[in-house]
Amino acid sequence: MASYVFAQHAPDAEYDRSLAWSALLLAALGAVMVYSASISTAEASRATGHNSAYYLLRHGLFLGLSLAAAIGVFLVPVRVWQRAAPWLFLGCIALLALVLIPGVGREVNGARRWIGLYVVNIQPSEAMKLAVVLYAADYTVRKHAVMKSFRKGLLPMLGVMLVVSWLLLREPDFGALVVIAIATFGILFLGGMNGRHFALLGAMLAVGFAGLVLSSPYRLQRIFGFMDPWSDPYGKGYQLSHALIAFGRGEWLGVGLGASVEKLHYLPEAHTDFLLAVIGEELGFAGIAVVIALFVWIVLRAFAIGRQAVLRERHFPALAAQGIGIWLGFQALINMGVNMGLLPTKGLTLPLMSFGGSGLVMNCVAIAILLRIDWESRQLARGLPA
């Protein structure tokens, strides 16, 4: 459906079909695996009416809204996003502040990250990931002449990012903060930041993240659980140990779709943060390899689209495309690392696949912006108006 609409809008200039199909395949596989991973949870919960398809129906609704949003976004010229970037960024900062207000923000498992709207919950940090990519790209283009200067180039961005960081840590949402920080400063580096400033900033971020971990008991517990989950398999290592058991049971080809044991109330958050573990158990190494290959291709295409935009001196689209690639690729990498026991546990979903509304919508919108950037570049290459 989405591919048909994109093709109809661009009869004279092709769009990146491989990017579109990679994203659609991940979303389709995600819907199937969300259903498989959530059946037992839905049947056991009174909140779902013991309806086994509860999470599938909600995810299907989110997926439909996401595709509709992506189609609408594809029709918007990239120059509109550039003009709107500062306002979108300010709007997302306001939402991050709003979520902290008691009675407005919704608290789940000790974290206040959502704004309840009766039918659905909005997670502002997901919108901020896209907003900060667009804002950082626009900022870098506007400040290109002074990007080598710490005071005029880097310091203003560092100031606004400290505000964003403070708001995210108040929720707390450390995982989103890591992704946003990496995407932002990755764009600044690609846009011409001084190499010494970048190295200094990297060291500061490393020290800051280490300080946040050491100053927080629950983050320290996650680190200890990550380092040796088997030392306390019924406590701090419970989630990771069961994720590892799921991967071990899957072996090469998996135990079969729907045949996972770990999703039967053993592995917490099986349909959200730990969806990859269920994929590993049911589809095995083969299924994991397909997911990784699709994400790698999306990241490669994002950078290739950015490179084509640079050749046509379209600097904002180039940085926005590469920033989206950094965001989606890095978040997928963290989620996979957490599932496989290579990284400490973070509350990050697998882009385009995990159950959720705000994240799925923002991921699809980002892919649509990528497709629009590519479409405009191909139009210009043919001498047609973008």
CSV table of C-alpha atoms in Angstrom, one decimal:
chain,number,residue,atom,x,y,z
A,1,MET,CA,0.0,0.0,0.0
A,2,ALA,CA,2.7,2.5,1.1
A,3,SER,CA,4.9,1.5,-1.9
A,4,TYR,CA,2.0,2.0,-4.3
A,5,VAL,CA,1.3,5.5,-3.0
A,6,PHE,CA,5.0,6.5,-3.2
A,7,ALA,CA,5.2,5.2,-6.8
A,8,GLN,CA,2.1,7.1,-7.8
A,9,HIS,CA,3.4,10.3,-6.3
A,10,ALA,CA,6.7,9.9,-8.2
A,11,PRO,CA,5.9,8.7,-11.7
A,12,ASP,CA,8.9,10.4,-13.3
A,13,ALA,CA,11.5,9.7,-10.7
A,14,GLU,CA,12.1,6.4,-8.8
A,15,TYR,CA,12.4,6.2,-5.1
A,16,ASP,CA,14.6,3.8,-3.1
A,17,ARG,CA,12.5,0.6,-3.3
A,18,SER,CA,15.0,-1.4,-1.3
A,19,LEU,CA,14.8,1.0,1.6
A,20,ALA,CA,11.0,1.0,1.6
A,21,TRP,CA,10.8,-2.8,1.4
A,22,SER,CA,13.4,-3.3,4.1
A,23,ALA,CA,11.4,-1.1,6.5
A,24,LEU,CA,8.1,-2.8,5.5
A,25,LEU,CA,9.6,-6.3,6.0
A,26,LEU,CA,10.9,-5.4,9.4
A,27,ALA,CA,7.4,-3.9,10.4
A,28,ALA,CA,5.6,-7.0,9.0
A,29,LEU,CA,7.9,-9.4,10.8
A,30,GLY,CA,7.6,-7.3,14.0
A,31,ALA,CA,3.8,-7.5,13.9
A,32,VAL,CA,3.9,-11.3,13.6
A,33,MET,CA,6.5,-11.6,16.4
A,34,VAL,CA,4.6,-9.2,18.7
A,35,TYR,CA,1.5,-11.4,18.4
A,36,SER,CA,3.5,-14.5,19.1
A,37,ALA,CA,5.4,-13.0,22.0
A,38,SER,CA,2.3,-11.5,23.6
A,39,ILE,CA,-0.3,-14.2,23.4
A,40,SER,CA,0.2,-15.7,26.9
A,41,THR,CA,0.6,-12.2,28.5
A,42,ALA,CA,-2.7,-11.0,26.9
A,43,GLU,CA,-4.6,-14.2,27.9
A,44,ALA,CA,-3.4,-13.9,31.5
A,45,SER,CA,-4.3,-10.2,32.0
A,46,ARG,CA,-7.7,-9.0,33.1
A,47,ALA,CA,-6.9,-5.6,31.6
A,48,THR,CA,-6.9,-7.2,28.1
A,49,GLY,CA,-10.1,-9.1,28.7
A,50,HIS,CA,-8.1,-12.3,28.4
A,51,ASN,CA,-8.1,-11.7,24.6
A,52,SER,CA,-5.1,-13.4,23.1
A,53,ALA,CA,-5.1,-10.9,20.1
A,54,TYR,CA,-5.2,-7.8,22.3
A,55,TYR,CA,-1.7,-6.7,21.7
A,56,LEU,CA,-1.8,-7.7,18.0
A,57,LEU,CA,-4.9,-5.5,17.5
A,58,ARG,CA,-3.3,-2.5,19.2
A,59,HIS,CA,-0.1,-3.0,17.3
A,60,GLY,CA,-2.0,-3.3,14.1
A,61,LEU,CA,-3.7,0.0,14.8
A,62,PHE,CA,-0.4,1.7,15.6
A,63,LEU,CA,1.1,0.2,12.4
A,64,GLY,CA,-1.8,1.5,10.3
A,65,LEU,CA,-1.5,5.0,11.9
A,66,SER,CA,2.3,4.8,11.3
A,67,LEU,CA,1.9,4.0,7.6
A,68,ALA,CA,-0.7,6.7,7.1
A,69,ALA,CA,1.6,9.2,8.8
A,70,ALA,CA,4.5,8.0,6.6
A,71,ILE,CA,2.5,8.6,3.5
A,72,GLY,CA,1.5,12.1,4.6
A,73,VAL,CA,5.1,12.9,5.5
A,74,PHE,CA,6.4,11.7,2.2
A,75,LEU,CA,4.3,14.4,0.5
A,76,VAL,CA,6.0,17.2,2.5
A,77,PRO,CA,9.0,18.9,0.9
A,78,VAL,CA,12.3,18.6,2.9
A,79,ARG,CA,12.6,22.4,3.0
A,80,VAL,CA,9.4,22.5,5.1
A,81,TRP,CA,11.1,20.2,7.7
A,82,GLN,CA,14.1,22.5,7.7
A,83,ARG,CA,12.0,25.6,8.4
A,84,ALA,CA,10.0,23.7,11.1
A,85,ALA,CA,13.0,22.0,12.8
A,86,PRO,CA,13.6,24.6,15.6
A,87,TRP,CA,9.8,24.8,16.4
A,88,LEU,CA,9.5,21.0,16.5
A,89,PHE,CA,12.5,20.9,18.8
A,90,LEU,CA,11.0,23.5,21.1
A,91,GLY,CA,7.6,21.7,21.1
A,92,CYS,CA,9.3,18.4,22.1
A,93,ILE,CA,11.1,20.2,24.9
A,94,ALA,CA,7.7,21.5,26.1
A,95,LEU,CA,6.3,17.9,26.0
A,96,LEU,CA,9.3,16.6,27.9
A,97,ALA,CA,8.6,19.2,30.6
A,98,LEU,CA,4.8,18.5,30.5
A,99,VAL,CA,5.3,14.7,31.1
A,100,LEU,CA,6.9,15.5,34.5
A,101,ILE,CA,3.8,17.3,35.8
A,102,PRO,CA,1.9,15.1,38.2
A,103,GLY,CA,-1.5,14.3,36.8
A,104,VAL,CA,-0.4,14.9,33.3
A,105,GLY,CA,2.5,12.5,33.0
A,106,ARG,CA,1.7,8.8,33.4
A,107,GLU,CA,3.9,6.7,35.6
A,108,VAL,CA,4.7,3.1,34.8
A,109,ASN,CA,7.2,0.9,36.7
A,110,GLY,CA,8.6,3.9,38.5
A,111,ALA,CA,9.2,6.0,35.3
A,112,ARG,CA,7.1,9.0,34.2
A,113,ARG,CA,7.6,8.9,30.4
A,114,TRP,CA,4.1,9.0,28.9
A,115,ILE,CA,1.2,11.5,28.5
A,116,GLY,CA,-2.1,9.7,28.7
A,117,LEU,CA,-4.7,10.6,26.1
A,118,TYR,CA,-7.4,8.2,27.2
A,119,VAL,CA,-7.1,5.8,24.3
A,120,VAL,CA,-3.3,6.0,23.7
A,121,ASN,CA,-0.2,7.1,25.5
A,122,ILE,CA,2.3,9.5,23.9
A,123,GLN,CA,6.0,9.1,24.7
A,124,PRO,CA,7.6,12.5,24.1
A,125,SER,CA,11.2,11.1,24.1
A,126,GLU,CA,10.4,9.2,20.9
A,127,ALA,CA,9.3,12.4,19.2
A,128,MET,CA,12.4,14.1,20.5
A,129,LYS,CA,14.7,11.6,18.7
A,130,LEU,CA,13.3,12.8,15.3
A,131,ALA,CA,13.1,16.4,16.4
A,132,VAL,CA,16.7,16.5,17.6
A,133,VAL,CA,18.0,15.0,14.3
A,134,LEU,CA,16.2,17.6,12.3
A,135,TYR,CA,17.3,20.4,14.6
A,136,ALA,CA,20.9,19.3,14.8
A,137,ALA,CA,21.0,19.1,11.0
A,138,ASP,CA,19.5,22.6,10.6
A,139,TYR,CA,21.7,24.1,13.3
A,140,THR,CA,24.9,22.6,11.7
A,141,VAL,CA,23.9,24.1,8.3
A,142,ARG,CA,23.1,27.6,9.8
A,143,LYS,CA,26.3,27.6,11.9
A,144,HIS,CA,28.6,26.0,9.3
A,145,ALA,CA,30.9,29.0,9.2
A,146,VAL,CA,31.6,28.9,12.9
A,147,MET,CA,31.4,25.1,13.6
A,148,LYS,CA,35.2,25.0,14.3
A,149,SER,CA,34.7,27.5,17.1
A,150,PHE,CA,33.8,26.0,20.5
A,151,ARG,CA,32.2,29.2,21.8
A,152,LYS,CA,30.1,30.0,18.7
A,153,GLY,CA,29.6,26.6,17.2
A,154,LEU,CA,29.5,23.9,19.9
A,155,LEU,CA,28.6,25.7,23.1
A,156,PRO,CA,25.1,26.8,22.1
A,157,MET,CA,24.1,23.2,21.1
A,158,LEU,CA,25.7,21.8,24.2
A,159,GLY,CA,23.6,24.2,26.3
A,160,VAL,CA,20.3,23.1,24.8
A,161,MET,CA,21.3,19.4,25.0
A,162,LEU,CA,22.0,19.8,28.7
A,163,VAL,CA,18.4,21.0,29.1
A,164,VAL,CA,17.1,18.0,27.1
A,165,SER,CA,19.4,15.7,29.2
A,166,TRP,CA,18.1,17.1,32.5
A,167,LEU,CA,14.5,16.5,31.4
A,168,LEU,CA,15.1,13.0,30.2
A,169,LEU,CA,17.0,12.1,33.4
A,170,ARG,CA,14.0,13.4,35.5
A,171,GLU,CA,11.7,10.8,33.9
A,172,PRO,CA,14.1,8.9,34.0
A,173,ASP,CA,14.9,7.7,30.4
A,174,PHE,CA,18.6,7.0,30.2
A,175,GLY,CA,18.4,4.9,27.1
A,176,ALA,CA,16.7,7.6,25.1
A,177,LEU,CA,19.3,10.1,26.3
A,178,VAL,CA,22.1,7.9,25.0
A,179,VAL,CA,20.5,7.6,21.6
A,180,ILE,CA,19.7,11.3,21.4
A,181,ALA,CA,23.3,12.3,22.4
A,182,ILE,CA,24.9,10.0,20.0
A,183,ALA,CA,22.7,11.1,17.1
A,184,THR,CA,23.2,14.8,17.9
A,185,PHE,CA,26.9,14.8,18.1
A,186,GLY,CA,27.3,12.4,15.2
A,187,ILE,CA,25.5,15.0,13.1
A,188,LEU,CA,27.7,17.8,14.4
A,189,PHE,CA,30.8,15.7,13.6
A,190,LEU,CA,29.7,15.0,10.1
A,191,GLY,CA,28.8,18.7,9.7
A,192,GLY,CA,32.4,19.8,10.4
A,193,MET,CA,32.9,20.0,14.1
A,194,ASN,CA,36.5,20.5,15.2
A,195,GLY,CA,38.1,17.0,15.7
A,196,ARG,CA,39.7,18.0,19.1
A,197,HIS,CA,36.4,19.4,20.3
A,198,PHE,CA,34.7,16.1,19.3
A,199,ALA,CA,37.3,14.0,21.1
A,200,LEU,CA,36.9,16.2,24.2
A,201,LEU,CA,33.1,16.0,24.0
A,202,GLY,CA,33.3,12.2,23.7
A,203,ALA,CA,35.5,12.0,26.8
A,204,MET,CA,33.0,14.3,28.7
A,205,LEU,CA,30.1,12.2,27.6
A,206,ALA,CA,31.8,9.0,28.7
A,207,VAL,CA,32.7,10.5,32.1
A,208,GLY,CA,29.1,11.9,32.5
A,209,PHE,CA,27.5,8.5,31.7
A,210,ALA,CA,29.8,6.7,34.1
A,211,GLY,CA,29.0,9.3,36.8
A,212,LEU,CA,25.2,8.8,36.2
A,213,VAL,CA,25.6,5.0,36.5
A,214,LEU,CA,27.8,5.2,39.7
A,215,SER,CA,25.4,7.6,41.3
A,216,SER,CA,22.3,5.5,40.7
A,217,PRO,CA,21.7,2.3,42.7
A,218,TYR,CA,19.3,0.8,40.1
A,219,ARG,CA,21.7,1.5,37.2
A,220,LEU,CA,24.5,-0.1,39.2
A,221,GLN,CA,22.3,-3.2,39.7
A,222,ARG,CA,21.8,-3.4,36.0
A,223,ILE,CA,25.5,-3.3,35.4
A,224,PHE,CA,26.1,-6.1,38.0
A,225,GLY,CA,23.3,-8.1,36.4
A,226,PHE,CA,24.8,-7.6,33.0
A,227,MET,CA,28.3,-8.6,34.0
A,228,ASP,CA,27.2,-11.9,35.6
A,229,PRO,CA,23.5,-12.7,35.2
A,230,TRP,CA,24.0,-16.3,36.5
A,231,SER,CA,25.2,-15.1,39.9
A,232,ASP,CA,21.6,-14.0,40.7
A,233,PRO,CA,19.4,-15.6,38.1
A,234,TYR,CA,16.2,-15.0,40.1
A,235,GLY,CA,17.1,-11.4,41.0
A,236,LYS,CA,19.1,-8.7,39.0
A,237,GLY,CA,20.1,-11.3,36.4
A,238,TYR,CA,16.6,-12.7,35.8
A,239,GLN,CA,15.6,-10.9,32.6
A,240,LEU,CA,19.0,-11.3,30.9
A,241,SER,CA,19.4,-15.0,31.9
A,242,HIS,CA,16.0,-15.9,30.4
A,243,ALA,CA,16.9,-13.9,27.2
A,244,LEU,CA,20.1,-15.9,26.9
A,245,ILE,CA,18.2,-19.2,27.5
A,246,ALA,CA,15.8,-18.1,24.6
A,247,PHE,CA,18.7,-17.6,22.2
A,248,GLY,CA,20.3,-20.9,23.3
A,249,ARG,CA,17.1,-22.8,22.6
A,250,GLY,CA,16.7,-21.3,19.2
A,251,GLU,CA,20.1,-22.6,17.8
A,252,TRP,CA,20.3,-22.3,14.0
A,253,LEU,CA,16.7,-22.5,12.8
A,254,GLY,CA,14.6,-22.0,15.9
A,255,VAL,CA,12.0,-24.1,17.7
A,256,GLY,CA,9.3,-22.9,15.3
A,257,LEU,CA,7.0,-19.9,15.1
A,258,GLY,CA,4.8,-19.7,18.2
A,259,ALA,CA,6.7,-22.5,20.0
A,260,SER,CA,8.7,-20.3,22.4
A,261,VAL,CA,8.7,-21.3,26.0
A,262,GLU,CA,10.4,-18.2,27.4
A,263,LYS,CA,7.5,-16.0,26.3
A,264,LEU,CA,5.2,-18.0,28.7
A,265,HIS,CA,5.7,-15.6,31.6
A,266,TYR,CA,9.4,-16.3,32.0
A,267,LEU,CA,10.9,-13.5,30.0
A,268,PRO,CA,9.6,-10.0,31.0
A,269,GLU,CA,8.8,-7.5,28.3
A,270,ALA,CA,8.9,-10.2,25.6
A,271,HIS,CA,6.8,-8.2,23.1
A,272,THR,CA,8.6,-4.9,23.7
A,273,ASP,CA,12.3,-4.5,24.8
A,274,PHE,CA,13.1,-8.3,24.5
A,275,LEU,CA,11.3,-9.1,21.3
A,276,LEU,CA,14.6,-10.1,19.6
A,277,ALA,CA,15.1,-12.9,22.2
A,278,VAL,CA,11.7,-14.4,21.2
A,279,ILE,CA,12.7,-14.1,17.5
A,280,GLY,CA,16.0,-15.9,18.3
A,281,GLU,CA,14.1,-18.7,20.1
A,282,GLU,CA,11.4,-19.2,17.5
A,283,LEU,CA,13.4,-18.4,14.3
A,284,GLY,CA,16.9,-19.1,15.4
A,285,PHE,CA,20.1,-17.7,14.1
A,286,ALA,CA,18.6,-17.5,10.6
A,287,GLY,CA,15.8,-15.2,11.8
A,288,ILE,CA,18.3,-13.0,13.8
A,289,ALA,CA,20.6,-12.8,10.7
A,290,VAL,CA,17.7,-11.5,8.5
A,291,VAL,CA,16.7,-8.8,11.1
A,292,ILE,CA,20.4,-7.6,11.4
A,293,ALA,CA,20.8,-7.6,7.6
A,294,LEU,CA,17.7,-5.5,7.1
A,295,PHE,CA,18.8,-3.0,9.7
A,296,VAL,CA,22.3,-2.8,8.2
A,297,TRP,CA,20.8,-2.2,4.8
A,298,ILE,CA,18.6,0.7,6.1
A,299,VAL,CA,21.7,2.3,7.7
A,300,LEU,CA,23.7,1.9,4.5
A,301,ARG,CA,21.0,3.4,2.4
A,302,ALA,CA,20.6,6.3,4.8
A,303,PHE,CA,24.2,7.2,4.4
A,304,ALA,CA,24.1,6.6,0.7
A,305,ILE,CA,21.1,8.9,0.4
A,306,GLY,CA,23.0,11.5,2.5
A,307,ARG,CA,26.0,11.2,0.2
A,308,GLN,CA,23.9,11.8,-2.9
A,309,ALA,CA,22.4,14.9,-1.3
A,310,VAL,CA,25.9,16.2,-0.5
A,311,LEU,CA,26.8,15.8,-4.2
A,312,ARG,CA,24.0,18.1,-5.1
A,313,GLU,CA,24.9,20.6,-2.3
A,314,ARG,CA,21.8,19.8,-0.3
A,315,HIS,CA,23.4,20.0,3.1
A,316,PHE,CA,20.4,19.9,5.4
A,317,PRO,CA,18.9,16.8,3.7
A,318,ALA,CA,22.3,15.1,3.7
A,319,LEU,CA,22.8,15.6,7.5
A,320,ALA,CA,19.1,14.7,8.3
A,321,ALA,CA,19.4,11.4,6.3
A,322,GLN,CA,22.7,10.4,8.0
A,323,GLY,CA,21.3,11.5,11.4
A,324,ILE,CA,18.3,9.2,10.9
A,325,GLY,CA,20.7,6.4,9.9
A,326,ILE,CA,22.7,7.0,13.1
A,327,TRP,CA,19.6,7.1,15.3
A,328,LEU,CA,17.9,3.9,13.9
A,329,GLY,CA,21.1,2.0,13.6
A,330,PHE,CA,22.4,2.9,17.1
A,331,GLN,CA,19.1,2.2,18.8
A,332,ALA,CA,18.8,-1.2,17.0
A,333,LEU,CA,22.4,-2.0,18.0
A,334,ILE,CA,21.8,-1.2,21.7
A,335,ASN,CA,18.6,-3.2,21.8
A,336,MET,CA,20.3,-6.2,20.2
A,337,GLY,CA,23.3,-5.8,22.5
A,338,VAL,CA,21.0,-5.8,25.5
A,339,ASN,CA,19.1,-8.8,24.4
A,340,MET,CA,22.3,-10.8,23.7
A,341,GLY,CA,24.0,-9.8,27.0
A,342,LEU,CA,26.6,-7.6,25.3
A,343,LEU,CA,25.3,-4.4,26.9
A,344,PRO,CA,23.6,-3.5,30.2
A,345,THR,CA,19.8,-3.4,30.2
A,346,LYS,CA,18.2,-0.3,28.7
A,347,GLY,CA,14.6,0.6,28.2
A,348,LEU,CA,14.9,0.8,24.4
A,349,THR,CA,12.7,-1.0,21.9
A,350,LEU,CA,13.7,-2.5,18.6
A,351,PRO,CA,12.9,0.1,15.9
A,352,LEU,CA,10.0,-0.7,13.5
A,353,MET,CA,9.4,-4.0,15.3
A,354,SER,CA,8.7,-3.8,19.0
A,355,PHE,CA,5.2,-3.2,20.4
A,356,GLY,CA,4.4,0.5,20.9
A,357,GLY,CA,2.7,3.5,19.4
A,358,SER,CA,4.9,6.6,19.6
A,359,GLY,CA,8.1,4.7,18.7
A,360,LEU,CA,6.6,3.0,15.7
A,361,VAL,CA,5.0,6.2,14.4
A,362,MET,CA,8.3,8.1,14.7
A,363,ASN,CA,10.3,5.3,13.1
A,364,CYS,CA,8.0,5.2,10.1
A,365,VAL,CA,8.0,9.0,9.8
A,366,ALA,CA,11.8,8.9,9.8
A,367,ILE,CA,11.8,6.3,7.0
A,368,ALA,CA,9.4,8.5,5.0
A,369,ILE,CA,11.7,11.5,5.3
A,370,LEU,CA,14.6,9.4,4.1
A,371,LEU,CA,12.5,8.3,1.1
A,372,ARG,CA,11.5,12.0,0.4
A,373,ILE,CA,15.1,13.1,0.5
A,374,ASP,CA,16.1,10.4,-1.9
A,375,TRP,CA,13.1,11.2,-4.2
A,376,GLU,CA,14.0,14.9,-4.3
A,377,SER,CA,17.7,14.1,-5.2
A,378,ARG,CA,16.6,11.8,-8.0
A,379,GLN,CA,14.2,14.6,-9.3
A,380,LEU,CA,17.1,17.1,-9.3
A,381,ALA,CA,19.3,14.6,-11.1
A,382,ARG,CA,16.7,14.5,-13.9
A,383,GLY,CA,16.5,18.2,-14.1
A,384,LEU,CA,13.0,18.2,-12.6
A,385,PRO,CA,11.7,20.4,-9.7
A,386,ALA,CA,11.9,18.7,-6.3
